[in-house]
Short mmCIF file of C-alpha atoms in Angstrom, two decimals:
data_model
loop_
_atom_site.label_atom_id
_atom_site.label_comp_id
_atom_site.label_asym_id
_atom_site.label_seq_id
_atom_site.Cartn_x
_atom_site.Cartn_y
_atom_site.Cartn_z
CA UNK A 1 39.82 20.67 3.50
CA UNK A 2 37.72 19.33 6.16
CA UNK A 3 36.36 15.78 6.02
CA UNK A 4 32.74 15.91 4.39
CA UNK A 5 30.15 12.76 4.11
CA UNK A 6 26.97 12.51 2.42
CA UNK A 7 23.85 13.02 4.71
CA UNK A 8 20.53 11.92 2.21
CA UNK A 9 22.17 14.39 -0.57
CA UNK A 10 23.39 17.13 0.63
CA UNK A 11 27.41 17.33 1.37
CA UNK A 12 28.32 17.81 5.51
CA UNK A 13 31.33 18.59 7.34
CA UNK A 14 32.15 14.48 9.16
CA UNK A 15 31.05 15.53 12.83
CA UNK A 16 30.13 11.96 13.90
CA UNK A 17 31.74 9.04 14.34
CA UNK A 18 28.86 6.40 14.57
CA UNK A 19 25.31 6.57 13.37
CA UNK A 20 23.91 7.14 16.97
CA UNK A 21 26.16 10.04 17.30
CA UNK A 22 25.20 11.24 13.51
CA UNK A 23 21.40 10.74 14.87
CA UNK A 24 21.57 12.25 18.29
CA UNK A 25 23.54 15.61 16.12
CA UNK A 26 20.61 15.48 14.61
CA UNK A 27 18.21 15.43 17.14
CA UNK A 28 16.60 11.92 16.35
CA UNK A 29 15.33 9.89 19.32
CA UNK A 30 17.65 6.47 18.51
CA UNK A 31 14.78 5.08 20.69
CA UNK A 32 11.94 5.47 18.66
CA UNK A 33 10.63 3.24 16.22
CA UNK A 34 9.67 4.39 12.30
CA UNK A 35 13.59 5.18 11.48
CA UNK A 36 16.27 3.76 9.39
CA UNK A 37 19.47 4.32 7.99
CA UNK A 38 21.36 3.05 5.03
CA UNK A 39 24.89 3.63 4.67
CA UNK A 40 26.27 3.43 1.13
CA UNK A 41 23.00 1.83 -0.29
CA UNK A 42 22.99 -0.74 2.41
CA UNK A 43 20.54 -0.87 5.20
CA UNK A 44 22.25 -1.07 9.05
CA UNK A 45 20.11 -2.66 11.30
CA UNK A 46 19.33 -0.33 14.41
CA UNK A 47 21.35 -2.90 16.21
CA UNK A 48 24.63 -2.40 15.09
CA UNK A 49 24.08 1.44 14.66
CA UNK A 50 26.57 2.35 17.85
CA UNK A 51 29.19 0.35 16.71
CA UNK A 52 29.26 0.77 12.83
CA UNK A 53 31.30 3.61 12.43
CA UNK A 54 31.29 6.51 9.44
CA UNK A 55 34.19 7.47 7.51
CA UNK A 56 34.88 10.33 4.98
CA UNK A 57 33.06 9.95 1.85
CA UNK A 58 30.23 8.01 2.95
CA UNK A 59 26.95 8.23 1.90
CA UNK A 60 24.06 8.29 4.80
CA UNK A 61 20.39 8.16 4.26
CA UNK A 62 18.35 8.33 7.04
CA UNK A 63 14.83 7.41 6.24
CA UNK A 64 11.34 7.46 8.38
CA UNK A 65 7.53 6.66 8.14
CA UNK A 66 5.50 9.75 6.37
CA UNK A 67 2.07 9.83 5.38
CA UNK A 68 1.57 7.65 1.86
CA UNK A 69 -1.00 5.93 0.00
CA UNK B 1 -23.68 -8.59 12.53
CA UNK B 2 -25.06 -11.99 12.49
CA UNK B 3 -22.02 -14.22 11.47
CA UNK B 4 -24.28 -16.07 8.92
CA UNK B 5 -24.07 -12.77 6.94
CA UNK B 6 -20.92 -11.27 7.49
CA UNK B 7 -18.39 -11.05 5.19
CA UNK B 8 -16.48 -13.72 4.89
CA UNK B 9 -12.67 -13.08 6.39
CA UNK B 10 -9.78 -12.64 4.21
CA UNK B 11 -5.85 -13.83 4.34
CA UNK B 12 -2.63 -12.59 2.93
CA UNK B 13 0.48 -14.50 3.71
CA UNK B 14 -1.73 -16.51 6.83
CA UNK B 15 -2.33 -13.41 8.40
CA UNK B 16 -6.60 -13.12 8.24
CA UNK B 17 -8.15 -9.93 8.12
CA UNK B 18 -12.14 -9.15 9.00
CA UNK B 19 -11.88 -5.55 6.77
CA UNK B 20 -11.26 -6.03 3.12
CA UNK B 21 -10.17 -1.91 2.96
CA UNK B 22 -6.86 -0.94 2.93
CA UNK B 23 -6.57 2.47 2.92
CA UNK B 24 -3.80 5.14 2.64
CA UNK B 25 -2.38 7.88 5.30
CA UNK B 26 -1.72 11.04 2.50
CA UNK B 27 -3.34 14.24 1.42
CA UNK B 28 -6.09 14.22 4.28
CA UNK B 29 -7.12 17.97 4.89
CA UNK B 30 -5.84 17.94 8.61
CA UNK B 31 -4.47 14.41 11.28
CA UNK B 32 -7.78 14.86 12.85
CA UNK B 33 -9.91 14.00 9.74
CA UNK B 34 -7.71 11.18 8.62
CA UNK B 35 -7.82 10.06 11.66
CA UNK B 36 -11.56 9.79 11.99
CA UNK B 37 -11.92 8.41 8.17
CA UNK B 38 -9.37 5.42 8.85
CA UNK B 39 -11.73 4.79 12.32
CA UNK B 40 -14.57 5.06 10.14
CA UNK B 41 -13.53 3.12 7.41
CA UNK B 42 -12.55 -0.28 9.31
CA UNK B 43 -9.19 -0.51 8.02
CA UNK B 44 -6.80 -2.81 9.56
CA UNK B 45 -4.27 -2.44 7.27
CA UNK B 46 -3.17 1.51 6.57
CA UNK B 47 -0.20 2.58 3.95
CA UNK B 48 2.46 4.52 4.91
CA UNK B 49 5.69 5.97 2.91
CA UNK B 50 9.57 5.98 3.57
CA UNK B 51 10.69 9.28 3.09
CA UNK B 52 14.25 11.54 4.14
CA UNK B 53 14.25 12.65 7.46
CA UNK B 54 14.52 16.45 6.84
CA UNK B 55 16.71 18.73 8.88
CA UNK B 56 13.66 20.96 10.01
CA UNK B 57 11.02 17.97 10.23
CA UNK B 58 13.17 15.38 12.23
CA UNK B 59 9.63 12.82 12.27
CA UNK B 60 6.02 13.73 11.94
CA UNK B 61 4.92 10.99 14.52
CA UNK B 62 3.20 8.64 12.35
CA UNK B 63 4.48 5.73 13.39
CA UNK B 64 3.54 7.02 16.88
CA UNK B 65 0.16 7.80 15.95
CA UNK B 66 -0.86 4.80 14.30
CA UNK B 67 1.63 1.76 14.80
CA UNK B 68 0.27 0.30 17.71
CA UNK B 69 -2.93 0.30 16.49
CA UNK B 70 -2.99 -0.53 12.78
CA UNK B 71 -0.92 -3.11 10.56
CA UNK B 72 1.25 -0.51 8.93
CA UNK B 73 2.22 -1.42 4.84
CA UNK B 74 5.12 0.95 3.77
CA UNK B 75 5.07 1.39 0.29
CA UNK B 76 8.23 2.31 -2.56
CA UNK B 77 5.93 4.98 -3.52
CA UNK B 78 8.22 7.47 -6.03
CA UNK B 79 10.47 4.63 -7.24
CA UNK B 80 11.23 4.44 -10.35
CA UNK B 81 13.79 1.21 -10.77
CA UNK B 82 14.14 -1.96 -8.89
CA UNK B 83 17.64 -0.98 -7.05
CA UNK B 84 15.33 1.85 -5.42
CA UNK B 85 12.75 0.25 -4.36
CA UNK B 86 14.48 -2.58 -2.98
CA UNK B 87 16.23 -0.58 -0.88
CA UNK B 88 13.34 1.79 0.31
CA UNK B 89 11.59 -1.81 0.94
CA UNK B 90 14.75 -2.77 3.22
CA UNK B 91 15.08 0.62 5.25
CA UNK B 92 10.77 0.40 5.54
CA UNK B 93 11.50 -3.12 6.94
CA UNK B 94 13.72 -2.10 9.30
CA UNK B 95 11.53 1.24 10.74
CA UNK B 96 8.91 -0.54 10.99
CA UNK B 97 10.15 -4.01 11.59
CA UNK B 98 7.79 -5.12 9.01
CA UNK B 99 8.76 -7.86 6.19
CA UNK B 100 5.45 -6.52 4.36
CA UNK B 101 6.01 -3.83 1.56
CA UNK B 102 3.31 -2.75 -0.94
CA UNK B 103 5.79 -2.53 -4.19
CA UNK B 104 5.36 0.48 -6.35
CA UNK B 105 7.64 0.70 -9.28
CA UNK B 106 6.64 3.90 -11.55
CA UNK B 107 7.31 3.91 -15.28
CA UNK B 108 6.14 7.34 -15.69
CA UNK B 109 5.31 10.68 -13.62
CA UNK B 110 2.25 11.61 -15.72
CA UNK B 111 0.49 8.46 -15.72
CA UNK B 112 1.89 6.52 -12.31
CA UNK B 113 1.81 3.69 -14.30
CA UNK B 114 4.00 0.50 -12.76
CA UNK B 115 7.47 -0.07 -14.97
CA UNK B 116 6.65 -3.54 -15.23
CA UNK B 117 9.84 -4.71 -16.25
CA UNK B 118 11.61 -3.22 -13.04
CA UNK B 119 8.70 -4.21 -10.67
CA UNK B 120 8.96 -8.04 -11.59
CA UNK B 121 12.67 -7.57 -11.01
CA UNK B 122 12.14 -5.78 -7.89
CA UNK B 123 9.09 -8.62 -6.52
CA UNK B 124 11.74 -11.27 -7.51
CA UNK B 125 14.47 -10.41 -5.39
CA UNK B 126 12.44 -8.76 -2.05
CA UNK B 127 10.88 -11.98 -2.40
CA UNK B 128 14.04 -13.99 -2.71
CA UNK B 129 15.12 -11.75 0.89
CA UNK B 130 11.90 -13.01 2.54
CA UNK B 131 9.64 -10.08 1.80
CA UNK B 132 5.71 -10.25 1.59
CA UNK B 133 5.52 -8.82 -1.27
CA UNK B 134 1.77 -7.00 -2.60
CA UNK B 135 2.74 -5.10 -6.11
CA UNK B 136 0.34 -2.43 -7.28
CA UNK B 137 0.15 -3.14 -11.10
CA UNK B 138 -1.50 -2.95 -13.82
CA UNK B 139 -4.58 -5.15 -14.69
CA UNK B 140 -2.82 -7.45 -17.04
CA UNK B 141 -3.57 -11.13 -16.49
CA UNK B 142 0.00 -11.68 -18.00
CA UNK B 143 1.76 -9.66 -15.35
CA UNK B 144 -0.42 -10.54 -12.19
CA UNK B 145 0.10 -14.35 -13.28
CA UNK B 146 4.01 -13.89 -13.50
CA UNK B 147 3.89 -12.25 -10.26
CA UNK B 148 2.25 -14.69 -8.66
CA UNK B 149 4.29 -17.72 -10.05
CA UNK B 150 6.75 -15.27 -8.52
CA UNK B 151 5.91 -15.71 -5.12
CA UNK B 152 4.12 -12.20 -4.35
CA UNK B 153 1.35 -12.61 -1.36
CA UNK B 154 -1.35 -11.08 -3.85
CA UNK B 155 -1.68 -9.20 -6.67
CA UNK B 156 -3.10 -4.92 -6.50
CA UNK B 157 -4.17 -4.42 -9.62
CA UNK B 158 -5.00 -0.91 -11.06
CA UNK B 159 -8.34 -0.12 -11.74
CA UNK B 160 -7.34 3.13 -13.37
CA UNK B 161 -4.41 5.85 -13.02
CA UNK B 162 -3.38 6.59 -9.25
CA UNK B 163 -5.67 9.62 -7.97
CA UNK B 164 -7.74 9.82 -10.80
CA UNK B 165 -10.92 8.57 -9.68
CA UNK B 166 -12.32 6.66 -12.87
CA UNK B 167 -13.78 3.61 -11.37
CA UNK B 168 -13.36 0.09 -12.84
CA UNK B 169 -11.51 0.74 -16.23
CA UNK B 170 -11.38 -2.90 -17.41
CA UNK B 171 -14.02 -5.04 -15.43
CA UNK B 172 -13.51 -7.90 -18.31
CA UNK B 173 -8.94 -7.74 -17.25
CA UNK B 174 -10.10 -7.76 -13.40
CA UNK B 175 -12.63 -10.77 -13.87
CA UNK B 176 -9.82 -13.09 -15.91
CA UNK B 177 -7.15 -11.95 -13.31
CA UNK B 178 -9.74 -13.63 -10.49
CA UNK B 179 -9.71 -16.98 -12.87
CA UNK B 180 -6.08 -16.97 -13.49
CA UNK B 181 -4.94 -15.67 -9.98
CA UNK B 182 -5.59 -17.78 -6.77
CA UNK B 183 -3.55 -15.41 -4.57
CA UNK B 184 -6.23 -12.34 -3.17
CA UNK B 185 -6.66 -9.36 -5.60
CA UNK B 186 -6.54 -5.95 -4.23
CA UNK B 187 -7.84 -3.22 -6.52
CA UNK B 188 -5.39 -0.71 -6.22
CA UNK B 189 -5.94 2.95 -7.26
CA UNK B 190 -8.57 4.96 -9.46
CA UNK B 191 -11.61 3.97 -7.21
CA UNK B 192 -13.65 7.06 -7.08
CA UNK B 193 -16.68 6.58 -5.53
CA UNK B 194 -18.37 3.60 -3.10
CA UNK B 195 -20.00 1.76 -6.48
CA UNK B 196 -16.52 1.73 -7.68
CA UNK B 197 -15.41 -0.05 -4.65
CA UNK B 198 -18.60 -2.47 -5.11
CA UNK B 199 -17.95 -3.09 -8.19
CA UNK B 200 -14.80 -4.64 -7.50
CA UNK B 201 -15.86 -6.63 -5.30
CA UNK B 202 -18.74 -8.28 -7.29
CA UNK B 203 -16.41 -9.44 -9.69
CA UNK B 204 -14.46 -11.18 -7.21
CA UNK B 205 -11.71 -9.24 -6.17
CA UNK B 206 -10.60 -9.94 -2.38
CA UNK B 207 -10.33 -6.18 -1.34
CA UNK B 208 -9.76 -2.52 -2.31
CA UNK B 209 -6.93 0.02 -1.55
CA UNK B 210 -7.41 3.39 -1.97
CA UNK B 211 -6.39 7.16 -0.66
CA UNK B 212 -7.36 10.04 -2.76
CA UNK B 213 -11.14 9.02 -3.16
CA UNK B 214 -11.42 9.40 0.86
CA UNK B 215 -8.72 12.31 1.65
CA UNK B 216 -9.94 13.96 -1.37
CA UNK B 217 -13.64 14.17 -0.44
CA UNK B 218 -15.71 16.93 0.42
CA UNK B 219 -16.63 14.43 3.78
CA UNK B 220 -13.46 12.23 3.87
CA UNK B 221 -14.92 10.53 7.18
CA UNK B 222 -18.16 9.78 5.86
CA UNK B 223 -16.71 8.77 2.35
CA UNK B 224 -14.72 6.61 4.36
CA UNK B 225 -17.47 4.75 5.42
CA UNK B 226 -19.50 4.68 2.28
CA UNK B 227 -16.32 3.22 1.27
CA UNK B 228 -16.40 0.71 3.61
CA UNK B 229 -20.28 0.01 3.24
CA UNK B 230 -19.50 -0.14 -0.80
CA UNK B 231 -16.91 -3.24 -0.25
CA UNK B 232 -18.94 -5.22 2.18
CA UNK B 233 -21.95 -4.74 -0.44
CA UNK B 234 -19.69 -5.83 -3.46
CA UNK B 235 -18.03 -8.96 -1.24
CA UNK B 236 -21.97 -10.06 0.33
CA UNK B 237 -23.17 -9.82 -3.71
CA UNK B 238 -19.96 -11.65 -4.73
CA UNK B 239 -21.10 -14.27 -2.30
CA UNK B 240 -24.80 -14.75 -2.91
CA UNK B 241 -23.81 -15.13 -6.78
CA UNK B 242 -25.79 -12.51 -8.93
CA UNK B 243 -28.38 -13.60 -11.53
CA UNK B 244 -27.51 -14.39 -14.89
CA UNK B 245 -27.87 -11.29 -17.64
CA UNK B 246 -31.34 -11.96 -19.84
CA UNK B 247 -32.50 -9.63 -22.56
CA UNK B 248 -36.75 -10.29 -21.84
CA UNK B 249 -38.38 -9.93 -18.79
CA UNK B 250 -39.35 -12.60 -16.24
CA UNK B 251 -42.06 -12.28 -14.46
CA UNK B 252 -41.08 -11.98 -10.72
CA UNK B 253 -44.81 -12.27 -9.61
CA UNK B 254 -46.14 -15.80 -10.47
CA UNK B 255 -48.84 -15.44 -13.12
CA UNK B 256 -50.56 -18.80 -11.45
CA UNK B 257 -54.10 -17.60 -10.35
CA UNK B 258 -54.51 -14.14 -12.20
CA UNK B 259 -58.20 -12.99 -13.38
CA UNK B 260 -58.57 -13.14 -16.91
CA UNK B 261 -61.31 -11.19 -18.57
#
């Protein structure tokens, strides 16, 4: 069995090794503002997103700005 | 306007504001018309939510849209224990690299109603990890004084369920929360109309926040701005200081110099 993480909820194959790979996979701009991403409950600031790395089992959420009141 | 009559400016957390409406980004028919009724409402300060990125959506632009130009509050709208919305405050703090979070903590799907156990829990430790914190809650003295003492930037008081557009619920709650409270009040939800807005104001709250009333309109851009016009004619009453309540008449024409027959 393949490698699988946790990508907000729903169970995917482990493609990526960092969060700016998982991101660009994904077709977010790792440029643009109104994103974030928490990796097992814990927030990683967009700094250190190219060098924190994913492993199997983790659990991404990657979060950004909608319309609220 | 002459500056003699203007409304008088308002702070949270040092930051002053000339608009006392904060008002909300959802359930606008169409970008174009809430686009128009935040111009048209004066807002400097506009809500926004965290939500997944979806596979299909991958961003809706908001922050594009309106971050440069407004000061954007994400709110923990759809939490429903502290754990949660901490961490929705932390991931809105770093999208929008923003240390302001309007905390919503909801007890209940039916009613919206805050949890208040897990939002004073919640206001406790954001503001222990340097949040400005501005909870929507209800309008309990009791609760808006603990989260004060807390260490919240202000107080949002209810004025009635989120959405549901039934004015001021409690004026009496809302008028001891301004004499127990010295942060600023911001009514918070159930404002239906522009004299709802007013209202608030002439009892001394500092400013209103509100969505539905304005997105749900039949006009939402010119409900905006009776919005708008309702708030600055609650905060200039506030600040003239209404007359007292009598049950007879006085005469407002002096009787000096009548004819008598």
């Amino acid at each position: 069995m393949s490698d699988t993480i946790s990508i907000n909820g729903e169970i995917h194959p482990l493609t990526a090794k960092s969060i700016v790979e998982l991101l660009s996979q994904r077709n977010i701009d790792i440029n643009k503002g109104g994103v974030a991403v928490a990796l097992n409950g814990e927030v990683v600031p967009r700094a250190n997103w190219d060098q924190t790395s994913i492993k199997p089992g983790n659990k991404v959420e990657i979060v950004h700005i909608v319309r609220g009141g | 306007m002459d500056a003699k009559v203007a409304n008088t400016d308002f702070s949270i957390a040092g930051k002053t504001f000339s608009s006392r409406f904060l008002i909300g980004t959802s359930r606008y028919p169409n970008q174009q018309v809430m686009m128009d009724a935040i111009e048209a409402s004066g807002a400097e300060i506009v809500t926004v939510a965290v939500r997944r990125v979806s596979q299909e959506s991958g961003g809706e632009g908001l922050y594009d849209l309106l971050g440069d130009r407004f000061h954007l509050l994400p709110n923990t709208a759809g939490c429903f224990t502290a754990r949660d919305a901490v961490l929705t405050a932390e991931l809105a703090r770093e999208a929008l690299e923003t240390n302001w979070v309007k905390l919503e903590v909801i007890g209940d799907d039916e009613t919206l109603f805050p949890d208040v156990e897990h939002l004073l829990r919640a206001a406790e430790e954001l503001v222990g990890k340097g949040f400005i914190v501005l909870p929507y809650c209800n309008d309990d003295p009791i609760t808006c004084k603990k989260l004060e003492d807390i260490g919240c930037a202000a107080v949002m008081p209810l004025a009635a369920p989120i959405g549901s557009g039934m004015g001021i619920r409690n004026p009496y709650n809302l008028r001891i929360i301004r004499e127990q409270c010295s942060v600023p009040i911001i009514v918070d939800a159930g404002v239906g109309t522009a004299s709802d807005a007013a209202v608030a104001l002439e009892l001394g709250c500092d400013g209103i926040l509100l969505n539905t009333a304005v997105a749900g309109a039949r006009d939402p851009v010119k409900m905006a701005l009776a919005m708008k016009l309702g708030i600055e004619a609650g905060r200039h009453a506030f600040e003239a200081g209404r007359i007292p309540r009598r049950l007879y008449a006085t005469a407002s024409t002096p009787t000096d110099g009548a004819i008598e027959l």
